[in-house]
Tab-separated table of N, CA and C in Angstrom:
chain	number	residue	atom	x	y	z
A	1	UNK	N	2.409	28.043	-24.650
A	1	UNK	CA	1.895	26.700	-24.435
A	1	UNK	C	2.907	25.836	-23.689
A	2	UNK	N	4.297	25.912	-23.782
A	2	UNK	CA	4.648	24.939	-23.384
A	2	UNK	C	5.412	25.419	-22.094
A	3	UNK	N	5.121	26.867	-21.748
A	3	UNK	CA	5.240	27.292	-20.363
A	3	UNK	C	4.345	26.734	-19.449
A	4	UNK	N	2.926	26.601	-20.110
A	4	UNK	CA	1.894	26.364	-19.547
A	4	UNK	C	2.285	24.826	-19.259
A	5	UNK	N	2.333	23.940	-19.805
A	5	UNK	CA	2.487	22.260	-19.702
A	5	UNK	C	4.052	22.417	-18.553
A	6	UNK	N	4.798	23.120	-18.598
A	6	UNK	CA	5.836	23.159	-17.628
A	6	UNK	C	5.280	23.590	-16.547
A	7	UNK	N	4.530	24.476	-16.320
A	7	UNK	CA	4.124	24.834	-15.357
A	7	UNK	C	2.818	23.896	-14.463
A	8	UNK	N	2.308	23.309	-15.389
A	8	UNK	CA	1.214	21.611	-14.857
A	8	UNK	C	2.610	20.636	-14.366
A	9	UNK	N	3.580	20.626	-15.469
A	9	UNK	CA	4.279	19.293	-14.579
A	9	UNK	C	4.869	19.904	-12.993
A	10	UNK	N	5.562	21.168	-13.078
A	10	UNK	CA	5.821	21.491	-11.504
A	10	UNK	C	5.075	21.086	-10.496
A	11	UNK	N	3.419	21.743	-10.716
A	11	UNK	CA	2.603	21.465	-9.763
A	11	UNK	C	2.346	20.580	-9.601
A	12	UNK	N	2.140	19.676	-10.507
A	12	UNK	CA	1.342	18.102	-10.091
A	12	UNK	C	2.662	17.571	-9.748
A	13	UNK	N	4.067	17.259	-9.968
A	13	UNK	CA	5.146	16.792	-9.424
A	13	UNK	C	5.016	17.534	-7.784
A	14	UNK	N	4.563	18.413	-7.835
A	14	UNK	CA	4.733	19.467	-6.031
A	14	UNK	C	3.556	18.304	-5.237
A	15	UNK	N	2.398	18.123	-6.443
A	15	UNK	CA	1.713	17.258	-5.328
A	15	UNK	C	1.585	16.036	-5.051
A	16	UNK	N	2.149	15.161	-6.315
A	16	UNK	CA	3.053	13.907	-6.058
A	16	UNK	C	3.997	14.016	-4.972
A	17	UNK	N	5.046	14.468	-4.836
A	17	UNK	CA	6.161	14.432	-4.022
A	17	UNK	C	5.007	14.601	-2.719
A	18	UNK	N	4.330	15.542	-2.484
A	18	UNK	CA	3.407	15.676	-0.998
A	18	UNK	C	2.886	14.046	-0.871
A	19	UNK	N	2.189	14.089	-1.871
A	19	UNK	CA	1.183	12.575	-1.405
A	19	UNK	C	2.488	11.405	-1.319
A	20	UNK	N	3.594	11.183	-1.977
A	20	UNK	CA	4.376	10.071	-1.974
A	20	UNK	C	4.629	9.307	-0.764
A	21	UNK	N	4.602	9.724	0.551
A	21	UNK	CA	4.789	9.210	1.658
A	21	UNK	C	3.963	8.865	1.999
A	22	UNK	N	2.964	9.290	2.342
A	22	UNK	CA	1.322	8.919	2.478
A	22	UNK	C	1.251	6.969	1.382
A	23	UNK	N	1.451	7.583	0.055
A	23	UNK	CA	1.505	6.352	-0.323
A	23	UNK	C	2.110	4.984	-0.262
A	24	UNK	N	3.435	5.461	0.036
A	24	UNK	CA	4.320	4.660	0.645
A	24	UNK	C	3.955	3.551	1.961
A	25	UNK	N	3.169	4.282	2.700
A	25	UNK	CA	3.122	3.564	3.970
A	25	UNK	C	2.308	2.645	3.928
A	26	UNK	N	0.649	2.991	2.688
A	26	UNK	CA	0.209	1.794	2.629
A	26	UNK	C	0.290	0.455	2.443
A	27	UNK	N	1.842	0.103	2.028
A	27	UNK	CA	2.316	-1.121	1.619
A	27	UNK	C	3.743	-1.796	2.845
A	28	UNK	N	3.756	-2.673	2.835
A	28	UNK	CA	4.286	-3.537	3.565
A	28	UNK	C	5.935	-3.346	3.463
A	29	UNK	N	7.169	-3.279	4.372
A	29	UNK	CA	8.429	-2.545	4.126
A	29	UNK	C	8.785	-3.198	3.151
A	30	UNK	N	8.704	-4.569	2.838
A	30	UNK	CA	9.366	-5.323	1.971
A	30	UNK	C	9.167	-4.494	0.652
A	31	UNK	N	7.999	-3.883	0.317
A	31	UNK	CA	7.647	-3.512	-1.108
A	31	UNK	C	7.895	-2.480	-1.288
A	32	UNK	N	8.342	-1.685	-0.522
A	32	UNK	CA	7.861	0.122	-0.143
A	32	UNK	C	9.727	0.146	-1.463
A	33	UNK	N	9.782	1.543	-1.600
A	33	UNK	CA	10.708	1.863	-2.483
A	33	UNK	C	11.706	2.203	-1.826
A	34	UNK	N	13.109	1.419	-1.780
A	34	UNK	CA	14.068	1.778	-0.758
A	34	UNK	C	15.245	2.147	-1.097
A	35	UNK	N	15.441	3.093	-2.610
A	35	UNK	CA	16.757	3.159	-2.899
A	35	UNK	C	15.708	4.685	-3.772
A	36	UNK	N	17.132	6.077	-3.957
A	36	UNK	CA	16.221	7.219	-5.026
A	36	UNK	C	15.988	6.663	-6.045
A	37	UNK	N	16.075	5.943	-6.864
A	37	UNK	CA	15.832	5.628	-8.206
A	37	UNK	C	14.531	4.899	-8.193
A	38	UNK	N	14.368	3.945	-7.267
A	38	UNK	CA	13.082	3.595	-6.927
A	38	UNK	C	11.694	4.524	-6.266
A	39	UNK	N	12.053	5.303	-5.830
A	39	UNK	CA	11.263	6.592	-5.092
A	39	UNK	C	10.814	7.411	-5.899
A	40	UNK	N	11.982	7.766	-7.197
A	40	UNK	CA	11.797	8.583	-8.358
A	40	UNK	C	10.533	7.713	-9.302
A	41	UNK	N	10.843	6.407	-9.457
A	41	UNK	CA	9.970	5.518	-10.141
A	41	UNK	C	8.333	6.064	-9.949
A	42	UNK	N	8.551	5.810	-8.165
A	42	UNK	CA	7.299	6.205	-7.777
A	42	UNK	C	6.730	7.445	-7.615
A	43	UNK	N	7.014	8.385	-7.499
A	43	UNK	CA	7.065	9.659	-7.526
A	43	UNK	C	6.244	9.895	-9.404
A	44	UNK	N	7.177	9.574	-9.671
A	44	UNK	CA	7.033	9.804	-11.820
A	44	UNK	C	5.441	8.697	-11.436
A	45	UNK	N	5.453	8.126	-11.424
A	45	UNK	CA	3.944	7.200	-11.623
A	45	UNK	C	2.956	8.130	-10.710
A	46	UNK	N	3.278	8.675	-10.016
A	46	UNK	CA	1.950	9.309	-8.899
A	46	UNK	C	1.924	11.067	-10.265
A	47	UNK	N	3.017	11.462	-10.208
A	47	UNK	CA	2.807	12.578	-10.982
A	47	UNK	C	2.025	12.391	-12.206
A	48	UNK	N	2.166	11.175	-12.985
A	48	UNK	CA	1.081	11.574	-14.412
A	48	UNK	C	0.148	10.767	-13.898
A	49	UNK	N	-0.093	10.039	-12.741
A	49	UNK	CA	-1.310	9.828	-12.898
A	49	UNK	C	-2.406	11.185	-12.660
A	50	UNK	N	-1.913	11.889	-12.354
A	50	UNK	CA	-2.443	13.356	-11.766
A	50	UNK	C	-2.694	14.061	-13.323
A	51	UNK	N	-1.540	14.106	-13.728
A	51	UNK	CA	-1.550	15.329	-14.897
A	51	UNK	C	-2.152	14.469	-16.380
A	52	UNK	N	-1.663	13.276	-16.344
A	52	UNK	CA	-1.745	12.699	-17.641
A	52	UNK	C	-3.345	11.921	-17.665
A	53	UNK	N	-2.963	11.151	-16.470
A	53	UNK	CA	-5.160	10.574	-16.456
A	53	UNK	C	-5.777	10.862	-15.555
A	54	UNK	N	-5.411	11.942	-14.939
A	54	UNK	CA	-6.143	12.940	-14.696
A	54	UNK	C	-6.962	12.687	-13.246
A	55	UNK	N	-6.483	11.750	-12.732
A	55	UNK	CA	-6.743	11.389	-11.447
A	55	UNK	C	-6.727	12.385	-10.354
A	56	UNK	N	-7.493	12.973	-9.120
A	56	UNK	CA	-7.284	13.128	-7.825
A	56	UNK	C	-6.222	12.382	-7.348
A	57	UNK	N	-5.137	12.669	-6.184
A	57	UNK	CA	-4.192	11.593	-5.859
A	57	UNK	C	-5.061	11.449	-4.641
A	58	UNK	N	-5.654	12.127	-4.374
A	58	UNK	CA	-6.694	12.499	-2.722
A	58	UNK	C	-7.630	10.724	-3.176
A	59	UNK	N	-8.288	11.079	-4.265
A	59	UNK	CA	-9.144	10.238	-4.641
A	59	UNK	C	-8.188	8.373	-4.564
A	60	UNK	N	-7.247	8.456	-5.376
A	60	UNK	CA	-6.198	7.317	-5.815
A	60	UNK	C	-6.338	6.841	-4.528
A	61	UNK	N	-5.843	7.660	-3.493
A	61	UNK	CA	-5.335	7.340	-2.206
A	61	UNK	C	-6.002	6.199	-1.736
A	62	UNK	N	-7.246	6.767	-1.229
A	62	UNK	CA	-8.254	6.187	-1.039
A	62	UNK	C	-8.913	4.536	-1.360
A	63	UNK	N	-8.816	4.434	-2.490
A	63	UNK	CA	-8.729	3.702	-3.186
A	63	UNK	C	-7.883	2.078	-3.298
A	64	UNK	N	-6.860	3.279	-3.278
A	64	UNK	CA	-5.421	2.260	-2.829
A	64	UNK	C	-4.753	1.881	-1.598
A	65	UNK	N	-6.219	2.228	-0.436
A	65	UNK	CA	-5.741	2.199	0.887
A	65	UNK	C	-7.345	0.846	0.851
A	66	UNK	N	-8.025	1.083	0.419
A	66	UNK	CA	-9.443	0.063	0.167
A	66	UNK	C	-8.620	-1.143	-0.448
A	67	UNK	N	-7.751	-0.957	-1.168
A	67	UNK	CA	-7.783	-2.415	-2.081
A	67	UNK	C	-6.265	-2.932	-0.941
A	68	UNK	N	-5.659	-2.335	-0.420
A	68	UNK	CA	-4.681	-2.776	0.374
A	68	UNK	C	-5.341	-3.400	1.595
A	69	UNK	N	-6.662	-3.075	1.810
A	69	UNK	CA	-6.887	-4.294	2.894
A	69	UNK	C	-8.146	-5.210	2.394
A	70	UNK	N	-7.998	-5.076	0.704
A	70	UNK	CA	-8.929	-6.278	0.717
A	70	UNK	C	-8.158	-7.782	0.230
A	71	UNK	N	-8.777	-8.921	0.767
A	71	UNK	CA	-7.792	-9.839	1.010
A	71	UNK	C	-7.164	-10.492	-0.214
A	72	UNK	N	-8.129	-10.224	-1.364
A	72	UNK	CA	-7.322	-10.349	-2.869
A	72	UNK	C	-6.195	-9.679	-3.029
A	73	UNK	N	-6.901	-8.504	-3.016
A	73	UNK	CA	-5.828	-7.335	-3.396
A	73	UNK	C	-4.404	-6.455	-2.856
A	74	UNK	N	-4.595	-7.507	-1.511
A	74	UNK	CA	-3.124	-7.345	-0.313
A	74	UNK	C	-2.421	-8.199	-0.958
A	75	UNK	N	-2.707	-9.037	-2.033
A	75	UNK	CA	-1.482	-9.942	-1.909
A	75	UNK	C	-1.028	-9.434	-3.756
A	76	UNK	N	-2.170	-9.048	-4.473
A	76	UNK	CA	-1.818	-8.814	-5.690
A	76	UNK	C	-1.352	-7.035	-6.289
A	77	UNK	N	-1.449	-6.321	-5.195
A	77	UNK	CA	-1.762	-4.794	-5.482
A	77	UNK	C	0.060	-4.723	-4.413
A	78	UNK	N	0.740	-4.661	-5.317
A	78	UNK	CA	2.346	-4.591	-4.167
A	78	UNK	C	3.058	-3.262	-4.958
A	79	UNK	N	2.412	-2.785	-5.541
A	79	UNK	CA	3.316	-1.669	-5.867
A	79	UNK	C	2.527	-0.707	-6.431
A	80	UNK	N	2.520	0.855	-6.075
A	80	UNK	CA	2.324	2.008	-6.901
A	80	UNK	C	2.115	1.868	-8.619
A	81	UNK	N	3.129	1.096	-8.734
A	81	UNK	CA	3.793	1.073	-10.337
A	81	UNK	C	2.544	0.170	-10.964
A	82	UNK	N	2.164	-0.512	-9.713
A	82	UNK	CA	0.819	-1.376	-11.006
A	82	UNK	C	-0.119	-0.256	-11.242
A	83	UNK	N	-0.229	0.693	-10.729
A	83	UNK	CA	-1.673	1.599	-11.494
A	83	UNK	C	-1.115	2.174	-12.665
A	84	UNK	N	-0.508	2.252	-13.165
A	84	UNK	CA	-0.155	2.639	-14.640
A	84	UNK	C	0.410	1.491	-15.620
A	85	UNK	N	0.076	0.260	-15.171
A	85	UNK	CA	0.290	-1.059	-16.117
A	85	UNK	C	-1.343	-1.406	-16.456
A	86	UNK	N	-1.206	-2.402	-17.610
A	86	UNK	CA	-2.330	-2.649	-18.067
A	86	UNK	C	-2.790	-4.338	-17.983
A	87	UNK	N	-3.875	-4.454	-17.983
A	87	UNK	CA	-4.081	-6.252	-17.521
A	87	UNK	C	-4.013	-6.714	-18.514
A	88	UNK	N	-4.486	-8.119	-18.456
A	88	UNK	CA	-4.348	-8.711	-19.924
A	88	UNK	C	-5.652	-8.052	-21.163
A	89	UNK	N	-6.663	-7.481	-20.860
A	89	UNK	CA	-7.553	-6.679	-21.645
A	89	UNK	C	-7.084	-5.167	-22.276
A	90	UNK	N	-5.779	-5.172	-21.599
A	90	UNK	CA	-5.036	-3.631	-22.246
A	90	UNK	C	-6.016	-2.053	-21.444
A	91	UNK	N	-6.663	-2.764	-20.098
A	91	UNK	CA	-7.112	-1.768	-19.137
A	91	UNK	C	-6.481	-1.528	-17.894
A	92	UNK	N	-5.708	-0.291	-18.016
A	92	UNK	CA	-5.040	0.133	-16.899
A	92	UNK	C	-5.179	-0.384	-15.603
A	93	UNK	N	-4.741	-0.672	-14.784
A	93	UNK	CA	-5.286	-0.975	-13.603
A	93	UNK	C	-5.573	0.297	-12.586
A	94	UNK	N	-5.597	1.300	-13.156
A	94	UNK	CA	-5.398	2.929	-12.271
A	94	UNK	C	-7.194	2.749	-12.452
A	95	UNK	N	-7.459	2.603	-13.958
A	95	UNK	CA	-8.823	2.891	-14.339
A	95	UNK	C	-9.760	2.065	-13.705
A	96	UNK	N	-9.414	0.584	-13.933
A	96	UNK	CA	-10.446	-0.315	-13.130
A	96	UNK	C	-10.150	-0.068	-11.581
A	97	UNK	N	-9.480	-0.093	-10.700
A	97	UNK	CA	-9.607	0.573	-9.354
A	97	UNK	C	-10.339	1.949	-9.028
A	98	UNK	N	-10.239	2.321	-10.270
A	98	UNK	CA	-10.665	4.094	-10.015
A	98	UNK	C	-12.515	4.006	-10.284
A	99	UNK	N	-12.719	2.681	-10.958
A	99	UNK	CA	-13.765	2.075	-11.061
A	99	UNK	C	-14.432	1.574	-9.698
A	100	UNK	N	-14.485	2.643	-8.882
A	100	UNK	CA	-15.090	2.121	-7.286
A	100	UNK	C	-15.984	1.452	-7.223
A	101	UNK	N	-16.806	1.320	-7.872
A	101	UNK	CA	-18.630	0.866	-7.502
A	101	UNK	C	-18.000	-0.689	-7.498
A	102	UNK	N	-17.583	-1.018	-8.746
A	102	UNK	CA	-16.825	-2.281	-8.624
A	102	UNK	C	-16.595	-3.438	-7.550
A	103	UNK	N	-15.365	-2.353	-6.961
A	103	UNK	CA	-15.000	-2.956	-5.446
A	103	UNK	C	-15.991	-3.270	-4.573
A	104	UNK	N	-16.652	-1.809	-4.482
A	104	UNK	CA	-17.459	-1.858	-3.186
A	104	UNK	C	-19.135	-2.314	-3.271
A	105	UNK	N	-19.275	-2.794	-4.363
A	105	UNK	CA	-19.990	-3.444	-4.367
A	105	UNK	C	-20.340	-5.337	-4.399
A	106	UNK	N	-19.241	-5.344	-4.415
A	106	UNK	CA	-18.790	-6.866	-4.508
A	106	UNK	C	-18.258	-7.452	-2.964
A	107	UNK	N	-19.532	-8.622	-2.869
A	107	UNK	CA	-19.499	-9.111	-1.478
A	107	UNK	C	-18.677	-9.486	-1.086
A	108	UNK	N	-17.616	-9.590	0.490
A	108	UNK	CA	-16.588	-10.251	0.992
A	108	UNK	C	-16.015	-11.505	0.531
A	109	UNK	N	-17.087	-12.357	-0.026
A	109	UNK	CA	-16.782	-13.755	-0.026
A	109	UNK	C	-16.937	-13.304	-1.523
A	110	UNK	N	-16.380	-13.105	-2.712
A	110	UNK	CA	-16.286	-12.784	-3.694
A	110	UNK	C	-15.010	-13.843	-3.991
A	111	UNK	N	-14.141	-13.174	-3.555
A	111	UNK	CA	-12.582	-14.004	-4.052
A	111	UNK	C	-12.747	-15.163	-3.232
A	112	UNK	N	-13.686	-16.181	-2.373
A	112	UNK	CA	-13.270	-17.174	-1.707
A	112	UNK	C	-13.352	-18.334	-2.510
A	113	UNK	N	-13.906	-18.123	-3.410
A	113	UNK	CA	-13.523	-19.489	-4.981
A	113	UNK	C	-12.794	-19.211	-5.310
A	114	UNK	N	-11.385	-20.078	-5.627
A	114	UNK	CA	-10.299	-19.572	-6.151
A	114	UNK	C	-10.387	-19.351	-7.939
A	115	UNK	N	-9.987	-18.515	-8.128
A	115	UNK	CA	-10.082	-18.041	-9.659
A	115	UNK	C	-11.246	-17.472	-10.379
A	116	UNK	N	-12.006	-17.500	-9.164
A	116	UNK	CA	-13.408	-17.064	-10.078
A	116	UNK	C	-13.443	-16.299	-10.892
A	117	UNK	N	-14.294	-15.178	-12.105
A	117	UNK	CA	-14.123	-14.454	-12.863
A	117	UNK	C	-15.846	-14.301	-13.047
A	118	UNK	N	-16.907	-14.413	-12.444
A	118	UNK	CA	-18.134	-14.078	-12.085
A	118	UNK	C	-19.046	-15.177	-11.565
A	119	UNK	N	-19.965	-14.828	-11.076
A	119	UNK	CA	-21.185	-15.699	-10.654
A	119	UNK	C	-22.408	-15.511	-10.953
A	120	UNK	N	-23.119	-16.237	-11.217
A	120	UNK	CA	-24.294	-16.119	-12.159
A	120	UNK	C	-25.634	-16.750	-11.356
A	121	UNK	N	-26.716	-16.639	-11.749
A	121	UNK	CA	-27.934	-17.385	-11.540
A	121	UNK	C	-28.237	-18.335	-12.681
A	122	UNK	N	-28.932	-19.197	-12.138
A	122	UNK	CA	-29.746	-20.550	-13.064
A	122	UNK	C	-30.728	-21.210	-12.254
A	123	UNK	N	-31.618	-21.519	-13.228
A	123	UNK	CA	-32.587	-22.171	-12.322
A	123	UNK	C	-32.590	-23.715	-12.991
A	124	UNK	N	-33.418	-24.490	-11.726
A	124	UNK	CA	-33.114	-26.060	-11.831
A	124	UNK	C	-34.428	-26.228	-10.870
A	125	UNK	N	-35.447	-26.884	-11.163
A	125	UNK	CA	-36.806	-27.067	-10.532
A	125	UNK	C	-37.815	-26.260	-9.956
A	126	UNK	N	-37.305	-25.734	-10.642
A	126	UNK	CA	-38.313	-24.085	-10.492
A	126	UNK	C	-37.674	-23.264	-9.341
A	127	UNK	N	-36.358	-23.608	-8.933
A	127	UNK	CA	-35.314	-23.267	-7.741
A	127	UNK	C	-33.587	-22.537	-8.675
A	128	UNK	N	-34.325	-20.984	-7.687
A	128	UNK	CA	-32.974	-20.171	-8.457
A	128	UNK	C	-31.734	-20.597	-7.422
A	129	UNK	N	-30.406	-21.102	-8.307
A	129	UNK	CA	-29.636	-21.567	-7.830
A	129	UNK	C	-28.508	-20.601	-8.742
A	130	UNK	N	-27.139	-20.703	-8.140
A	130	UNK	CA	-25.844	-19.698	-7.308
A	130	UNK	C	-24.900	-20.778	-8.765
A	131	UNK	N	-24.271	-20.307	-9.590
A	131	UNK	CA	-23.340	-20.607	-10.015
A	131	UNK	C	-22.115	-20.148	-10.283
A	132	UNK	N	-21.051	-20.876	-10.744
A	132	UNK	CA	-19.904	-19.534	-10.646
A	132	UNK	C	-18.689	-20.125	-11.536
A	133	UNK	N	-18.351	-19.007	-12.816
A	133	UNK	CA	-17.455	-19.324	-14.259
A	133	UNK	C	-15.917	-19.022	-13.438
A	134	UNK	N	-15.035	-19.881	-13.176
A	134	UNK	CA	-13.717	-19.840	-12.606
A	134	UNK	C	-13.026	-20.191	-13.943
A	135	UNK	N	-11.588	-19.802	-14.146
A	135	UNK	CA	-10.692	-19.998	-15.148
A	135	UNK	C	-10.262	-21.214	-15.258
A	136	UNK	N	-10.660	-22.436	-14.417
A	136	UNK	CA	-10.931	-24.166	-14.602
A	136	UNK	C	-12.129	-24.283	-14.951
A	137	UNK	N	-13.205	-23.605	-15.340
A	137	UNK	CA	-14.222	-24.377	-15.384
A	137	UNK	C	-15.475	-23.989	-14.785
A	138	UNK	N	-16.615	-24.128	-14.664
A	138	UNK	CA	-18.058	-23.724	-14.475
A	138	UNK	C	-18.278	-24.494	-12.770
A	139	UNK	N	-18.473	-23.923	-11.779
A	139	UNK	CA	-19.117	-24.431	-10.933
A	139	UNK	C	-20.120	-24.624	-10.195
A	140	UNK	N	-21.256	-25.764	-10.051
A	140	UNK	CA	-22.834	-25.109	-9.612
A	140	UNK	C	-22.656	-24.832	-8.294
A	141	UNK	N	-24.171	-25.252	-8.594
A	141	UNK	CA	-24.957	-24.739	-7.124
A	141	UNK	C	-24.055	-25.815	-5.811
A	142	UNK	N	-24.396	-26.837	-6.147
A	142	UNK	CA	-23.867	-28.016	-5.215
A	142	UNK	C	-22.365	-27.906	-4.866
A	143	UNK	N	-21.731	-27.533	-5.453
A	143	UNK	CA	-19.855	-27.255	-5.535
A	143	UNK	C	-19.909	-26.142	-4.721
A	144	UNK	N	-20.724	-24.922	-4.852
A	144	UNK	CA	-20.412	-23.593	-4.018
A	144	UNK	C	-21.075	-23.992	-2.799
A	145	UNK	N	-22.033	-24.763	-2.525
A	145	UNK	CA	-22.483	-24.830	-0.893
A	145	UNK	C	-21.458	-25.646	-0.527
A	146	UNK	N	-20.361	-26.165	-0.745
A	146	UNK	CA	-19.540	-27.124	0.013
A	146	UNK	C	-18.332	-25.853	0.163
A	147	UNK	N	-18.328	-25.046	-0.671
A	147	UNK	CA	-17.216	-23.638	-0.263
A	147	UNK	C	-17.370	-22.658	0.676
A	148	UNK	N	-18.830	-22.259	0.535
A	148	UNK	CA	-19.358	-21.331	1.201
A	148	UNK	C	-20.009	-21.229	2.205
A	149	UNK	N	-20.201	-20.555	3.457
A	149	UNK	CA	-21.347	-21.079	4.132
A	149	UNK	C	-22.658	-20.164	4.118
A	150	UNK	N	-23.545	-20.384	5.043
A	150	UNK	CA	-24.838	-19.412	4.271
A	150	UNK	C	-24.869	-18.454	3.692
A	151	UNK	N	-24.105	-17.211	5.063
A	151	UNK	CA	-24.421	-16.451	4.772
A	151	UNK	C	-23.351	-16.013	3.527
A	152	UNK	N	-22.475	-16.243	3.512
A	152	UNK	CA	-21.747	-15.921	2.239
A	152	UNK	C	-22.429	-16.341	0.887
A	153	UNK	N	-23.099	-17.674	1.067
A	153	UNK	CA	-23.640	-18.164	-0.079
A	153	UNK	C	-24.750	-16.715	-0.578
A	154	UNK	N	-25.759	-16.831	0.671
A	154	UNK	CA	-26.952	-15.380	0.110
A	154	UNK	C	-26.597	-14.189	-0.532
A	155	UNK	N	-25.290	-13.879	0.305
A	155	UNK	CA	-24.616	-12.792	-0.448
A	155	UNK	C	-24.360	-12.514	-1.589
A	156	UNK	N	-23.616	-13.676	-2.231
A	156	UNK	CA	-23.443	-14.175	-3.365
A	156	UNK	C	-24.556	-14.112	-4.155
A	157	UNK	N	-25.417	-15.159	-3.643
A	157	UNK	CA	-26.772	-15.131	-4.435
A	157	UNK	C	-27.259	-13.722	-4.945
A	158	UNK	N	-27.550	-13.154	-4.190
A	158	UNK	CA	-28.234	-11.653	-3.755
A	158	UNK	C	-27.197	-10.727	-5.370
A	159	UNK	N	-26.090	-10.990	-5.264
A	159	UNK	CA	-25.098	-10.193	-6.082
A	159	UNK	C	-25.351	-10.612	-7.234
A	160	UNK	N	-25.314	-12.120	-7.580
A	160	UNK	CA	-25.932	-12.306	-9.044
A	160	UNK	C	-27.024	-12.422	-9.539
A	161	UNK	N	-27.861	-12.086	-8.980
A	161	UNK	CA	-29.415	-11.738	-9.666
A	161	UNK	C	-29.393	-10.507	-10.434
C-alpha cells in the first residue's frame, strides 16, 4: 500500500512539474513565483490538487486560464495557491471554479454592480422588474437602469428569471 501511494505521489508530482509552466504564464510577472521555494509552493499545490481532489490539471488549466481573463477574476484570482484555500463558507476555491457552469453561465455584466452577491426578479404593476442583493444593501429596478445599459440590463434580466 504505501508503495502504491508513493508511487501516485511520483506521478502526479511528474505531472505537476509538466503543467507548472504552462501555469505560470497565465498570471502577470509581478505574481508568477520567482524564487525555488516559491515554485516548490506551487508545484506542491498543483500536485495534490491532482492526487488529493482529484482534479484533471488539463481540466484546472482551463479553467484558470477562463477566470484569468474574466474582469473580476484578473484582479482577485493572483495566485495558484488560492485553489487550495477556502472562502469565507469553508469552500475551496479549486471546487467552486471547478464548478464551470457557474462561470459560464453568468452574463458579462454580472460583476458591473459593485459587490453584488445575486440578482433577482420582482414584480411591481404587473411589470417583471431586475433587482439585485449587494453586500450594502438591496438594489431595484430604477438603481440598475442608471448602471446598466440595455443590453446588459436584458441579460441580466434573462439570468434571473
Amino acid at each position: 500500500s504505501s508503495l502504491k501511494s508513493k508511487l501516485a505521489v511520483k506521478t502526479s508530482h511528474e505531472i505537476a512539474t509538466k503543467a507548472l509552466d504552462h501555469f505560470i504564464k497565465l498570471f502577470p510577472s509581478k505574481f508568477q513565483p520567482n524564487t525555488p521555494t516559491k515554485r516548490e509552493k506551487w508545484l506542491d499545490c498543483l500536485e495534490k490538487i491532482q492526487r488529493i481532489d482529484g482534479y484533471d490539471l488539463g481540466d484546472v488549466y482551463k479553467v484558470c486560464k477562463e477566470l484569468r481573463q474574466d474582469s473580476f477574476w484578473q484582479e482577485n484570482f493572483l495566485s495558484v495557491l488560492k485553489l487550495r484555500t477556502s472562502d469565507k463558507n469553508g469552500v475551496l476555491y479549486l471546487h467552486r471554479f471547478m464548478d464551470r457552469n457557474a462561470l459560464k453561465t453568468r452574463p458579462t455584466a454580472f460583476y458591473k454592480v459593485s459587490n453584488v452577491l445575486k440578482y433577482y426578479t420582482y414584480t411591481e404593476n404587473d411589470q417583471i422588474l431586475l433587482g439585485a442583493k449587494t453586500k450594502a444593501g438591496d438594489l431595484n429596478d430604477y438603481n440598475l437602469r442608471q448602471i446598466l445599459n440595455n443590453q446588459e440590463y436584458q441579460e441580466l434580466l434573462q439570468y434571473a428569471k
